[in-house]
Structures are given as C-alpha cells and as structure tokens.
C-alpha cells in the first residue's frame, strides 16, 4: 500500500515523502499545520475507529425525547458521549487516508485540527451520572459546536483549492461523507442540548409531553408537524425580499403559486427543510429574473406542487427561467467540478477578502449552533439574513441533496433546455428511516 494511503499513520502524511521531489509540498504542509494542532499519532483513534455508528431516525429521536425523565436525559447524554467521538474518529481516519498534498491544504488541515481537538476532548468525557455532569457536558458540546462553525466553508474552499490533485468522484465522495457525518453529529448534539433545555424549563412536567398533550408539537429540534406549504411560503417571502433588496425595488419578481396537498404535515428538522427549499426557490427566482431582466414585464410564476402519498411528501418546484446550460448540467451535483466551480476558483484571487468573511462569521452574533444552514453559502431563512453577500461557495445544490438524502429523501432536477427547471424533492414522511450516512457514490457502487 502506498505510504500516503496507509490507514494507521503514525506520522503526518507528508513525512513519508523524500525531498527534493516533494519539497514544495512539504513546505506548504508545514505552513498549514503551523495553524492547526499537531498531527499526532493516536492509538485511541484506532480503538474508536473500530466502533460502528449507532444510527438514529426521526422516529427514534421523537420516541426517546417524548417522555423526558432524568434517567432518559442521562441515557441520551451517554449516547452522545460515545457516539460523537466514534463518528469523528471515522472522519479523522478518512482525512488521514487522503493524498498528502490534499491534506496539506490549509483549509483541510484546519478542519482536521478541529476534529482532532474535538475527538480528544469528547473521548475523555467520563460517564455522565448526574444532572451536574450533564451540565458540564452540555457546555463542552456547545463550545465545540461554536468552534466548528466554519467547517463547511473551509471544506468547500479546501476542495476547490485541491482540484486536480484528486479525481472529482473521489472529492465528491469525500465531501458527501464529511457533510453527512457533520449533519449527523450536529443533529445528535443539538437534540441533546434541546432536550436538556426542555428538561430544565420551568414548564416541564412529564404530563406535558407530546404523547399526552396534542398541542405540543416539538420534541427537541424535531418539529412534529412540518407543513411544506408554510415553509415554501416563508422561504419564498424572505428570498423575494432579499432579491428585491439586492436588485432594487424596480425588479419584477415572479409570484409563487402553491397547490396540491396544502395540509400535509410530517416530522422533520425544520432548518434542514428550510435550507433545501430556500436554495431551490432562490435558484428559480434568480433564473427567472435573469432571463427576463430587460423585458420590464411581470415574469411567469414559480409553480409549486405538493403531493402527499402514504410514505412520502413530494414537492415539485417549477420555473420558467430558461433551464440549465449544457455546460453546467453534468456537474450540477459536484462540489468541485464544472464551470461554476472554475469561476469560484478564479475568485479565490480574492482570498484575503473571503478569509476576512470567514473571520466575521466567527464573531459573536454568528451563533453557531444552527450553522448548518448559515455558513455554507446556502440560502435558508437564517443564512439569507446573516450571510455576507459575497460568500457564495457554489455548493448550495449538492449540499441540499446531502440534506435531502440524509433523512432518506431525494432531490432531482430536470432541466428543459430553453424553458425552465423542475426540481423534485421527496421527503420520507413517516420519519422511520435511519439516517443515511453512506454516500451516493458508495450506494451506487
Ligand atoms: C461539526 O460541527 O463539525 C461537529 O463535529 C459537531 C460536533 C462538534 C458536535
């Protein structure tokens, strides 16, 4: 096995290389690690990598959090305590097996450093036996969530910068796995923090639980009655306001017509759905106004159809924005390939500005616990209002698909060249499917 692919590294990946052939890369690597915690061997990592992730589903999380007693809360804390380092260990190992020139990239090295620090911190947490232990643990969780706020832009910039050093399919597989795993860890951590808040709330009485009280419609982060129509309306309104603010009030915006099963509800994490729908609607509105910007007439509406079946809720979003160009279409779901990414890469000449933006995101106010929909160039409600306008990393669509598939749904786009696009989002409405941690590439294989 080539040294840089070796699974159980005891040295930094680039230390296997001999100068002068790789001297420049080694210098770059050294500069990169100067900013990140030391790349040290960890036999503990080998141990944790042996463990399998124990998958969650929306239904399991709901049943678990429904009747919240002290002993359940502590069981939940201990599940997180073991699950988070296990899941991080797998991703650390993935990064270690990347080619050294890739891992030497400063953004990817930074993410590795964050994960290594989190792993070391999490794996040392002793069993949580009391509510005080849990309070201390929650503090660690919250701090780590905040520290990881810039992981997505870092990964996105990193994979753009290492274009050409890895095959695009490998890059996409790596990104998909990293992002799914990150969603999963944040769901687990945020769900535990939310249940702890519920438990500590002065209004918390065991009889006030959803199974006893039909008016309670959340269990931690899970909204039991997500309504697609309301989310489309909210995302549509916010997107329209922002586009108006960006293009000027004279711009003619398309209306959004919604029809179909308007009352359909299902359990979901609302911010995940807002991310996906916000992204699709923003793409549609932008395509429509760009196609017609010189016409001065009201553009045709965006048509949204909601369709409920016994297992799924399907949302079709159709626009008349001219479709997607053949140049872009084959690379639509790629994190690194295709002309739009080429453009992003050229824009990296502006890196100091972009990095300045990343720093801004770390500042107080850029609250991190919900950053899955805030810091990745996406367009959910919260990201639309807080994201600096020039931080678009071009990963909104592939990222939306990662979100859709995570809870066993799907996202497809059909482009009718010269006319418009139909986006199909399928949601598994029973919440009984396990989270999907495997990537499309490995599912397809
Ligand atoms: C991440 O956000 O990247 C995480 O690893 C989440 C974890 C700190 C709970």
Coordinates of C-alpha atoms in Angstrom, one line a residue, residues 195-432:
X195 CA -33.8 18.1 25.4
X196 CA -31.7 19.4 28.2
X197 CA -33.3 22.8 27.8
X198 CA -36.7 21.3 27.8
X199 CA -35.9 19.3 30.9
X200 CA -34.6 22.4 32.7
X201 CA -37.5 24.6 31.6
X202 CA -39.8 25.6 34.5
X203 CA -42.8 24.5 32.3
X204 CA -41.5 21.0 32.0
X205 CA -43.8 18.4 33.6
X206 CA -43.8 14.8 32.4
X207 CA -47.6 15.1 31.7
X208 CA -46.9 18.0 29.3
X209 CA -45.3 15.6 26.8
X210 CA -46.5 15.3 23.2
X211 CA -48.0 11.9 23.8
X212 CA -50.3 13.4 26.5
X213 CA -50.7 16.9 25.0
X214 CA -51.6 17.2 21.4
X215 CA -50.7 20.9 21.4
X216 CA -47.0 20.2 22.0
X217 CA -45.5 19.9 18.5
X218 CA -41.8 19.8 19.1
X219 CA -39.5 17.2 20.6
X220 CA -36.2 18.9 21.0
X221 CA -35.2 20.0 17.5
X222 CA -37.8 17.9 15.7
X223 CA -40.9 19.7 14.6
X224 CA -43.7 17.0 14.5
X225 CA -46.0 18.9 12.1
X226 CA -43.8 20.4 9.5
X227 CA -46.0 21.8 6.8
X228 CA -44.4 22.1 3.3
X229 CA -46.7 24.9 2.2
X230 CA -45.8 27.1 5.1
X231 CA -42.1 26.5 4.6
X232 CA -42.4 27.3 0.9
X233 CA -44.3 30.5 1.7
X234 CA -41.8 31.6 4.3
X235 CA -38.7 30.8 2.2
X236 CA -40.3 32.4 -0.8
X237 CA -41.2 35.6 1.0
X238 CA -37.7 36.0 2.5
X239 CA -36.0 35.2 -0.8
X240 CA -38.2 37.7 -2.6
X241 CA -37.4 40.5 -0.1
X242 CA -33.7 39.8 -0.3
X243 CA -33.6 39.7 -4.1
X244 CA -35.5 42.9 -4.2
X245 CA -33.0 44.5 -1.8
X246 CA -30.1 43.3 -3.9
X247 CA -31.6 44.2 -7.4
X248 CA -33.5 47.3 -6.5
X249 CA -37.3 47.7 -5.9
X250 CA -38.0 48.1 -9.6
X251 CA -37.2 44.5 -10.3
X252 CA -40.2 42.4 -11.4
X253 CA -40.3 39.3 -9.2
X254 CA -42.2 36.1 -10.0
X255 CA -45.1 35.2 -7.8
X256 CA -45.0 31.8 -6.1
X257 CA -48.1 29.7 -6.7
X258 CA -48.6 26.7 -4.4
X259 CA -51.1 23.9 -5.0
X260 CA -51.8 20.3 -4.1
X261 CA -51.9 18.8 -0.6
X262 CA -51.5 22.0 1.3
X263 CA -52.3 20.4 4.7
X264 CA -49.7 17.7 4.5
X265 CA -47.6 17.6 7.6
X266 CA -44.7 15.3 8.7
X267 CA -42.0 15.2 11.4
X268 CA -38.8 16.9 10.3
X269 CA -36.0 19.2 11.4
X270 CA -37.3 22.4 10.1
X271 CA -34.0 24.1 9.4
X272 CA -33.0 21.2 7.1
X273 CA -36.1 21.7 5.0
X274 CA -35.7 25.5 5.0
X275 CA -32.2 25.1 3.7
X276 CA -33.3 22.9 0.8
X277 CA -36.4 24.8 -0.2
X278 CA -34.7 28.2 0.3
X279 CA -31.9 27.1 -2.1
X280 CA -34.4 25.8 -4.8
X281 CA -36.6 28.8 -4.6
X282 CA -33.6 31.2 -4.8
X283 CA -32.2 29.4 -7.8
X284 CA -35.6 29.6 -9.5
X285 CA -36.3 33.2 -8.8
X286 CA -32.8 34.2 -9.9
X287 CA -33.0 32.2 -13.1
X288 CA -36.4 33.8 -14.0
X289 CA -35.4 37.4 -13.3
X290 CA -32.0 37.0 -15.1
X291 CA -33.7 35.6 -18.1
X292 CA -36.2 38.4 -18.3
X293 CA -34.5 41.3 -16.7
X294 CA -34.7 43.6 -19.8
X295 CA -38.3 42.9 -20.6
X296 CA -39.8 45.1 -17.8
X297 CA -42.9 42.8 -17.6
X298 CA -44.0 40.6 -14.8
X299 CA -42.2 37.2 -15.1
X300 CA -44.2 33.9 -15.1
X301 CA -44.7 32.5 -11.6
X302 CA -42.8 29.8 -9.9
X303 CA -45.2 26.8 -9.6
X304 CA -45.0 24.6 -6.5
X305 CA -46.9 21.4 -6.3
X306 CA -47.1 19.5 -3.0
X307 CA -48.2 15.9 -3.3
X308 CA -48.7 13.5 -0.3
X309 CA -48.6 9.8 -0.6
X310 CA -48.8 7.1 2.1
X311 CA -45.0 7.2 2.6
X312 CA -43.8 10.4 1.1
X313 CA -44.4 14.1 0.6
X314 CA -43.2 15.3 -2.8
X315 CA -42.5 18.9 -3.6
X316 CA -42.1 20.0 -7.2
X317 CA -40.8 23.5 -7.8
X318 CA -41.1 24.6 -11.5
X319 CA -39.7 27.7 -13.0
X320 CA -39.5 29.2 -16.5
X321 CA -36.0 30.6 -16.1
X322 CA -34.6 29.1 -19.3
X323 CA -33.2 25.8 -17.9
X324 CA -29.6 24.9 -17.0
X325 CA -26.9 25.2 -19.6
X326 CA -25.4 22.0 -21.0
X327 CA -22.0 23.2 -19.8
X328 CA -23.1 23.1 -16.2
X329 CA -25.7 20.3 -16.2
X330 CA -23.2 17.3 -15.9
X331 CA -21.5 18.9 -12.9
X332 CA -24.6 20.1 -11.1
X333 CA -24.1 17.9 -8.1
X334 CA -20.4 18.2 -7.9
X335 CA -18.6 20.0 -5.1
X336 CA -15.5 20.7 -7.2
X337 CA -16.1 20.1 -10.9
X338 CA -17.6 22.2 -13.6
X339 CA -17.5 25.8 -14.9
X340 CA -19.2 27.4 -11.9
X341 CA -16.5 26.0 -9.7
X342 CA -13.9 27.1 -12.1
X343 CA -15.3 30.6 -11.7
X344 CA -15.2 30.3 -7.9
X345 CA -11.6 29.2 -8.2
X346 CA -10.7 32.3 -10.1
X347 CA -12.4 34.3 -7.4
X348 CA -10.1 32.8 -4.9
X349 CA -7.7 35.5 -6.0
X350 CA -9.9 37.4 -3.5
X351 CA -8.9 35.1 -0.8
X352 CA -8.0 37.7 1.8
X353 CA -11.5 39.1 1.5
X354 CA -13.0 35.7 1.7
X355 CA -11.0 34.8 4.7
X356 CA -11.9 38.1 6.2
X357 CA -15.5 37.0 5.7
X358 CA -14.9 33.7 7.4
X359 CA -13.4 35.5 10.4
X360 CA -16.5 37.7 10.5
X361 CA -18.6 34.5 10.7
X362 CA -16.7 33.5 13.9
X363 CA -17.6 36.8 15.5
X364 CA -20.2 37.0 18.3
X365 CA -23.6 37.1 16.8
X366 CA -22.8 34.5 14.2
X367 CA -24.3 32.0 16.6
X368 CA -23.1 28.6 15.6
X369 CA -25.4 26.0 16.9
X370 CA -27.6 26.4 13.8
X371 CA -24.7 27.0 11.4
X372 CA -25.6 24.0 9.2
X373 CA -27.9 26.4 7.4
X374 CA -25.9 29.5 8.0
X375 CA -22.3 29.3 6.9
X376 CA -22.1 27.4 3.7
X377 CA -23.3 29.7 1.1
X378 CA -26.8 28.3 1.2
X379 CA -30.0 30.2 1.4
X380 CA -32.2 29.2 4.2
X381 CA -34.0 31.8 6.1
X382 CA -31.3 32.4 8.7
X383 CA -28.5 32.2 6.2
X384 CA -30.2 34.6 3.9
X385 CA -30.3 37.2 6.6
X386 CA -26.9 36.7 8.1
X387 CA -24.6 35.5 5.4
X388 CA -22.3 38.2 3.9
X389 CA -23.5 38.8 0.3
X390 CA -20.2 37.7 -1.4
X391 CA -19.9 34.4 0.4
X392 CA -21.3 32.1 -2.2
X393 CA -19.3 28.9 -2.4
X394 CA -21.4 27.3 -5.2
X395 CA -22.3 24.3 -3.1
X396 CA -26.0 25.1 -2.4
X397 CA -27.4 22.4 -4.7
X398 CA -25.1 19.5 -3.8
X399 CA -25.4 20.5 -0.1
X400 CA -29.3 20.5 -0.5
X401 CA -29.1 17.0 -1.9
X402 CA -27.0 15.9 1.1
X403 CA -29.6 17.3 3.4
X404 CA -32.5 15.6 1.5
X405 CA -30.8 12.2 1.4
X406 CA -29.7 12.3 5.0
X407 CA -33.3 11.6 6.1
X408 CA -33.9 9.1 3.4
X409 CA -35.3 11.5 0.9
X410 CA -34.1 12.6 -2.6
X411 CA -33.6 15.6 -4.7
X412 CA -33.6 15.6 -8.5
X413 CA -33.5 18.3 -11.1
X414 CA -34.9 18.1 -14.6
X415 CA -33.9 20.9 -17.0
X416 CA -36.0 21.7 -20.0
X417 CA -33.5 23.4 -22.2
X418 CA -34.5 26.9 -23.1
X419 CA -37.6 26.8 -21.0
X420 CA -37.0 26.1 -17.3
X421 CA -36.3 23.7 -14.5
X422 CA -38.4 21.2 -12.4
X423 CA -36.9 20.4 -9.1
X424 CA -38.3 17.3 -7.3
X425 CA -37.8 17.0 -3.6
X426 CA -39.0 13.8 -2.0
X427 CA -39.4 13.6 1.8
X428 CA -39.9 10.4 3.7
X429 CA -42.9 11.4 5.8
X430 CA -43.0 8.7 8.4
X431 CA -39.7 9.5 9.9
X432 CA -39.0 5.8 10.4

